[in-house]
Tab-separated table of C-alpha atoms in Angstrom:
chain	number	residue	atom	x	y	z
A	79	GLY	CA	177.059	-12.318	244.289
A	80	GLU	CA	177.063	-10.007	241.027
A	81	ASN	CA	179.973	-10.827	238.591
A	82	VAL	CA	181.153	-7.909	236.422
A	83	GLU	CA	182.574	-8.879	232.979
A	84	GLN	CA	185.349	-5.411	231.389
A	85	HIS	CA	186.007	-5.618	227.714
A	86	PRO	CA	188.410	-4.944	226.061
A	87	SER	CA	191.559	-4.979	228.350
A	88	THR	CA	193.742	-3.045	226.560
A	89	LEU	CA	192.386	-0.135	224.031
A	90	SER	CA	194.595	1.627	222.059
A	91	VAL	CA	194.110	4.709	220.064
A	92	GLN	CA	195.498	8.005	218.375
A	93	GLU	CA	194.509	11.715	219.490
A	94	GLY	CA	191.058	12.633	219.579
A	95	ASP	CA	189.593	9.444	218.314
A	96	SER	CA	186.438	7.724	220.601
A	97	ALA	CA	187.374	5.053	223.456
A	98	VAL	CA	184.624	2.711	224.309
A	99	ILE	CA	184.290	0.149	226.798
A	100	LYS	CA	182.159	-1.709	227.731
A	101	CYS	CA	180.369	-4.128	230.959
A	102	THR	CA	178.434	-6.878	231.333
A	103	TYR	CA	176.725	-7.752	235.127
A	104	SER	CA	175.527	-10.779	235.835
A	105	ASP	CA	172.120	-9.297	239.258
A	106	SER	CA	169.759	-8.047	238.218
A	107	ALA	CA	169.089	-6.601	241.400
A	108	SER	CA	172.314	-3.805	241.183
A	109	ASN	CA	171.017	-0.204	239.962
A	110	TYR	CA	174.158	1.558	240.332
A	111	PHE	CA	177.319	1.417	237.983
A	112	PRO	CA	180.550	3.888	238.589
A	113	TRP	CA	183.320	4.127	236.269
A	114	TYR	CA	187.054	4.358	238.095
A	115	LYS	CA	190.173	6.145	236.336
A	116	GLN	CA	193.275	4.532	238.116
A	117	GLU	CA	196.543	6.273	236.906
A	118	LEU	CA	200.165	4.053	238.104
A	119	GLY	CA	200.629	4.127	241.693
A	120	LYS	CA	197.156	5.789	243.012
A	121	GLY	CA	193.622	4.612	243.830
A	122	PRO	CA	190.324	5.069	241.237
A	123	GLN	CA	188.956	8.039	241.080
A	124	LEU	CA	185.234	8.444	240.276
A	125	ILE	CA	184.215	10.133	236.597
A	126	ILE	CA	181.185	9.518	236.296
A	127	ASP	CA	178.137	7.296	237.175
A	128	ILE	CA	175.275	6.217	236.107
A	129	ARG	CA	172.050	4.814	238.254
A	130	SER	CA	169.271	1.969	237.223
A	131	ASN	CA	166.543	4.451	236.558
A	132	VAL	CA	168.481	6.655	234.098
A	133	GLY	CA	169.335	5.100	230.039
A	134	GLU	CA	172.450	7.697	229.300
A	135	LYS	CA	175.009	10.235	231.035
A	136	LYS	CA	177.524	13.002	229.819
A	137	ASP	CA	179.630	15.380	231.727
A	138	GLN	CA	181.710	17.030	228.634
A	139	ARG	CA	183.412	14.111	226.472
A	140	ILE	CA	182.248	11.114	228.612
A	141	ALA	CA	179.104	9.389	228.744
A	142	VAL	CA	177.808	6.218	230.011
A	143	THR	CA	175.394	4.393	228.610
A	144	LEU	CA	173.235	1.455	230.223
A	145	ASN	CA	170.796	-1.091	229.149
A	146	LYS	CA	169.301	-3.078	232.167
A	147	THR	CA	167.846	-5.396	229.735
A	148	ALA	CA	170.521	-5.977	228.605
A	149	LYS	CA	172.428	-5.725	231.917
A	150	HIS	CA	175.040	-3.935	229.916
A	151	PHE	CA	176.966	-0.955	230.012
A	152	SER	CA	179.425	1.164	228.681
A	153	LEU	CA	181.525	3.829	228.889
A	154	HIS	CA	182.464	6.797	225.718
A	155	ILE	CA	184.833	9.031	226.020
A	156	THR	CA	185.140	11.452	222.723
A	157	GLU	CA	188.135	13.234	221.922
A	158	THR	CA	190.627	11.556	223.847
A	159	GLN	CA	193.436	13.308	224.704
A	160	PRO	CA	197.010	12.024	226.575
A	161	GLU	CA	196.113	12.462	229.882
A	162	ASP	CA	193.652	9.976	229.198
A	163	SER	CA	195.421	7.307	229.090
A	164	ALA	CA	195.295	5.680	232.704
A	165	VAL	CA	193.499	1.705	233.657
A	166	TYR	CA	189.200	2.172	233.559
A	167	PHE	CA	187.792	0.278	235.863
A	168	CYS	CA	183.145	-0.214	236.162
A	169	ALA	CA	182.001	-1.798	238.711
A	170	GLY	CA	178.208	-2.178	239.436
A	171	GLY	CA	176.358	-3.126	242.680
A	172	GLY	CA	174.230	-1.159	245.004
A	173	GLY	CA	171.479	-3.489	244.899
A	174	ALA	CA	168.909	-4.968	248.409
A	175	GLY	CA	170.935	-6.374	250.641
A	176	THR	CA	174.658	-5.659	248.985
A	177	ALA	CA	175.171	-2.083	251.521
A	178	SER	CA	176.447	-0.767	248.474
A	179	LYS	CA	179.243	-2.204	247.796
A	180	LEU	CA	180.892	-2.723	244.172
A	181	THR	CA	182.107	-4.885	242.229
A	182	PHE	CA	184.697	-4.234	239.951
A	183	GLY	CA	185.470	-5.319	236.732
A	184	THR	CA	189.039	-6.176	235.445
A	185	GLY	CA	190.235	-3.091	233.918
A	186	THR	CA	190.899	-1.708	231.286
A	187	ARG	CA	193.891	-0.224	229.776
A	188	LEU	CA	193.543	2.643	227.286
A	189	GLN	CA	196.814	4.144	225.870
A	190	VAL	CA	196.167	7.233	223.657
A	191	THR	CA	198.624	7.932	220.955
A	192	LEU	CA	199.841	11.495	219.238
B	68	ASP	CA	193.312	17.782	251.660
B	69	THR	CA	189.793	16.492	252.371
B	70	GLY	CA	190.263	13.019	250.313
B	71	VAL	CA	190.671	9.498	251.836
B	72	SER	CA	194.142	9.567	253.658
B	73	GLN	CA	195.767	6.427	253.640
B	74	ASN	CA	199.443	5.320	255.227
B	75	PRO	CA	201.854	3.949	254.804
B	76	ARG	CA	202.207	4.490	251.305
B	77	HIS	CA	203.678	1.723	250.775
B	78	LYS	CA	205.509	-1.219	253.487
B	79	ILE	CA	207.977	-3.806	252.472
B	80	THR	CA	207.751	-6.410	255.064
B	81	LYS	CA	209.284	-9.780	255.659
B	82	ARG	CA	206.970	-13.347	255.576
B	83	GLY	CA	205.755	-13.354	259.183
B	84	GLN	CA	205.964	-9.969	260.328
B	85	ASN	CA	202.945	-8.693	261.502
B	86	VAL	CA	201.913	-5.000	259.267
B	87	THR	CA	198.699	-2.116	259.989
B	88	PHE	CA	197.443	0.177	257.883
B	89	ARG	CA	195.134	3.357	259.249
B	90	CYS	CA	192.374	5.314	257.000
B	91	ASP	CA	191.424	8.576	257.416
B	92	PRO	CA	187.628	9.090	255.698
B	93	ILE	CA	185.908	12.098	254.574
B	94	SER	CA	185.603	13.563	257.611
B	95	GLU	CA	181.168	13.248	257.109
B	96	HIS	CA	181.307	9.428	255.620
B	97	ASN	CA	180.000	7.733	257.908
B	98	ARG	CA	180.986	4.262	256.029
B	99	LEU	CA	184.297	3.152	255.540
B	100	TYR	CA	185.166	0.023	253.086
B	101	TRP	CA	188.077	-2.026	252.402
B	102	TYR	CA	189.533	-3.206	249.285
B	103	ARG	CA	193.047	-5.113	248.308
B	104	GLN	CA	193.374	-4.848	244.677
B	105	THR	CA	196.337	-6.750	243.012
B	106	LEU	CA	198.242	-6.421	239.734
B	107	GLY	CA	195.800	-6.720	236.997
B	108	GLN	CA	192.727	-7.054	238.767
B	109	GLY	CA	190.132	-4.650	239.368
B	110	PRO	CA	189.317	-3.919	243.637
B	111	GLU	CA	187.823	-6.746	245.526
B	112	PHE	CA	185.586	-6.479	248.401
B	113	LEU	CA	187.829	-6.973	251.967
B	114	THR	CA	185.149	-5.707	254.867
B	115	TYR	CA	183.323	-2.646	255.686
B	116	PHE	CA	182.502	-0.285	258.447
B	117	GLN	CA	178.980	1.725	259.349
B	118	ASN	CA	180.035	4.514	262.015
B	119	GLU	CA	182.061	1.765	264.374
B	120	ALA	CA	180.323	-1.183	263.643
B	121	GLN	CA	182.154	-4.102	261.066
B	122	LEU	CA	178.966	-5.597	259.084
B	123	GLU	CA	179.893	-7.505	256.162
B	124	LYS	CA	183.660	-9.346	255.824
B	125	SER	CA	184.759	-11.687	252.272
B	126	ARG	CA	185.689	-14.913	252.472
B	127	LEU	CA	188.385	-12.951	251.500
B	128	LEU	CA	189.361	-12.132	254.329
B	129	SER	CA	191.892	-14.410	256.851
B	130	ASP	CA	192.096	-14.661	260.166
B	131	ARG	CA	195.092	-12.989	259.983
B	132	PHE	CA	193.241	-9.760	258.676
B	133	SER	CA	191.479	-7.821	261.501
B	134	ALA	CA	190.264	-3.980	260.935
B	135	GLU	CA	188.704	-1.434	263.759
B	136	ARG	CA	186.513	1.354	263.454
B	137	PRO	CA	186.864	2.347	267.073
B	138	LYS	CA	185.308	5.466	267.111
B	139	GLY	CA	183.811	5.799	263.690
B	140	SER	CA	186.490	7.885	261.598
B	141	PHE	CA	189.766	6.201	261.320
B	142	SER	CA	189.964	2.817	260.723
B	143	THR	CA	193.270	0.478	260.411
B	144	LEU	CA	192.869	-2.942	258.533
B	145	GLU	CA	196.177	-5.374	260.803
B	146	ILE	CA	197.168	-8.515	258.920
B	147	GLN	CA	199.589	-10.786	261.766
B	148	ARG	CA	202.070	-13.693	259.863
B	149	THR	CA	202.592	-12.187	257.047
B	150	GLU	CA	202.566	-14.265	253.596
B	151	GLN	CA	203.935	-13.716	250.181
B	152	GLY	CA	200.721	-14.220	248.404
B	153	ASP	CA	199.423	-10.594	250.801
B	154	SER	CA	201.351	-8.779	248.879
B	155	ALA	CA	198.616	-5.857	247.287
B	156	MET	CA	197.550	-2.548	247.037
B	157	TYR	CA	194.986	-2.612	250.466
B	158	LEU	CA	192.212	0.159	249.040
B	159	CYS	CA	189.963	2.473	251.268
B	160	ALA	CA	187.156	3.891	250.648
B	161	SER	CA	184.348	5.963	251.960
B	162	ARG	CA	181.149	7.743	251.685
B	163	TRP	CA	177.779	8.744	253.102
B	164	ASP	CA	174.951	6.660	253.554
B	165	ARG	CA	172.225	8.778	251.969
B	166	ILE	CA	173.857	8.637	248.684
B	167	PRO	CA	173.880	5.702	247.283
B	168	GLY	CA	176.776	3.869	245.678
B	169	GLU	CA	179.411	6.541	245.901
B	170	LEU	CA	182.253	5.310	247.443
B	171	PHE	CA	185.175	7.678	247.462
B	172	PHE	CA	188.821	6.126	247.093
B	173	GLY	CA	192.176	6.789	249.022
B	174	GLU	CA	195.009	6.192	247.463
B	175	GLY	CA	195.771	2.693	248.456
B	176	SER	CA	198.898	1.232	250.790
B	177	ARG	CA	200.753	-1.517	249.004
B	178	LEU	CA	202.145	-4.130	250.327
B	179	THR	CA	205.111	-6.038	249.953
B	180	VAL	CA	205.647	-9.742	251.483
B	181	LEU	CA	209.272	-10.920	250.613
């Protein structure tokens, strides 16, 4: 099955700086890669996703890139704000026979300091 | 609120007791998933339903766990004879299978087994 690894486990940036979180996956059949933001005591919230037929996707301050050959994808947050502080999870899945169930990374705790 | 709804949000129980969690998915979503999340980890897949049919169960789902979705709408997850290792956040997610991959999560039900 799919295995997703995520780095770093913690990330501290100053407000206004950029943050980058990286993930690798193992199953070449995976074709869907979402990113979720989870705040304390809440469920994961989808913030952006990318499919394997696309190399990059951007939504305001958030962008995701995908390198299918290397099997890695990254989340980029620019102009970070204190409200960006949360745990971010990458996930992979959607390959044939997976019923689109997702395999998650272990999370990155992002702290944006003033 | 038209999101995924889970109840109860918190449950504290003594070892050996049975507990039941309920999930109400987004109304037009025909697929419903249960995940488990322990502290510091990403969500782990437990089981999923397409309409009322339970189509896949993870090896994480021991015989003490049972899930139902009797009318293809809400779902319940029951844990019998709870153990301390069952303490976790139980997350429900739903999606419309015409949009591959995209999962919407509820706020979760946190179980503490004393």
